[in-house]
C-alpha angles and dihedrals in degrees: 000000000000133000116244113283118263129238096270089054092048093050092051092047092052091048093049095046090046091051092048091050087057089057104036136037116267099251089058098053122073131180123205096003136169118226122204109220093178129244089075091299118136124173130186129221134185096236139357140189113217128214090218140002115283118202129197136048099277131099120290112260113239093238090061093060121094099171137004128201121205117186112212107185093153104357104062097124093046093046091052093047 
């Protein structure tokens, strides 16, 4: 469990997602997304680029993800562990 992200984190996330949207079509860029790794394991990332469009309200399947971005303003050691 993590506390809600702070303002510095939010500003970085908005900047990264905005930059990615300038490079890739909208259906392929996600911000604050859950990724289903299977075996009841779901992880969250701050942004992702998808290999293909994913419809629906569920989690993004791992095989649809080309790149994830995790912003670690104050959680770098934990995120790398």
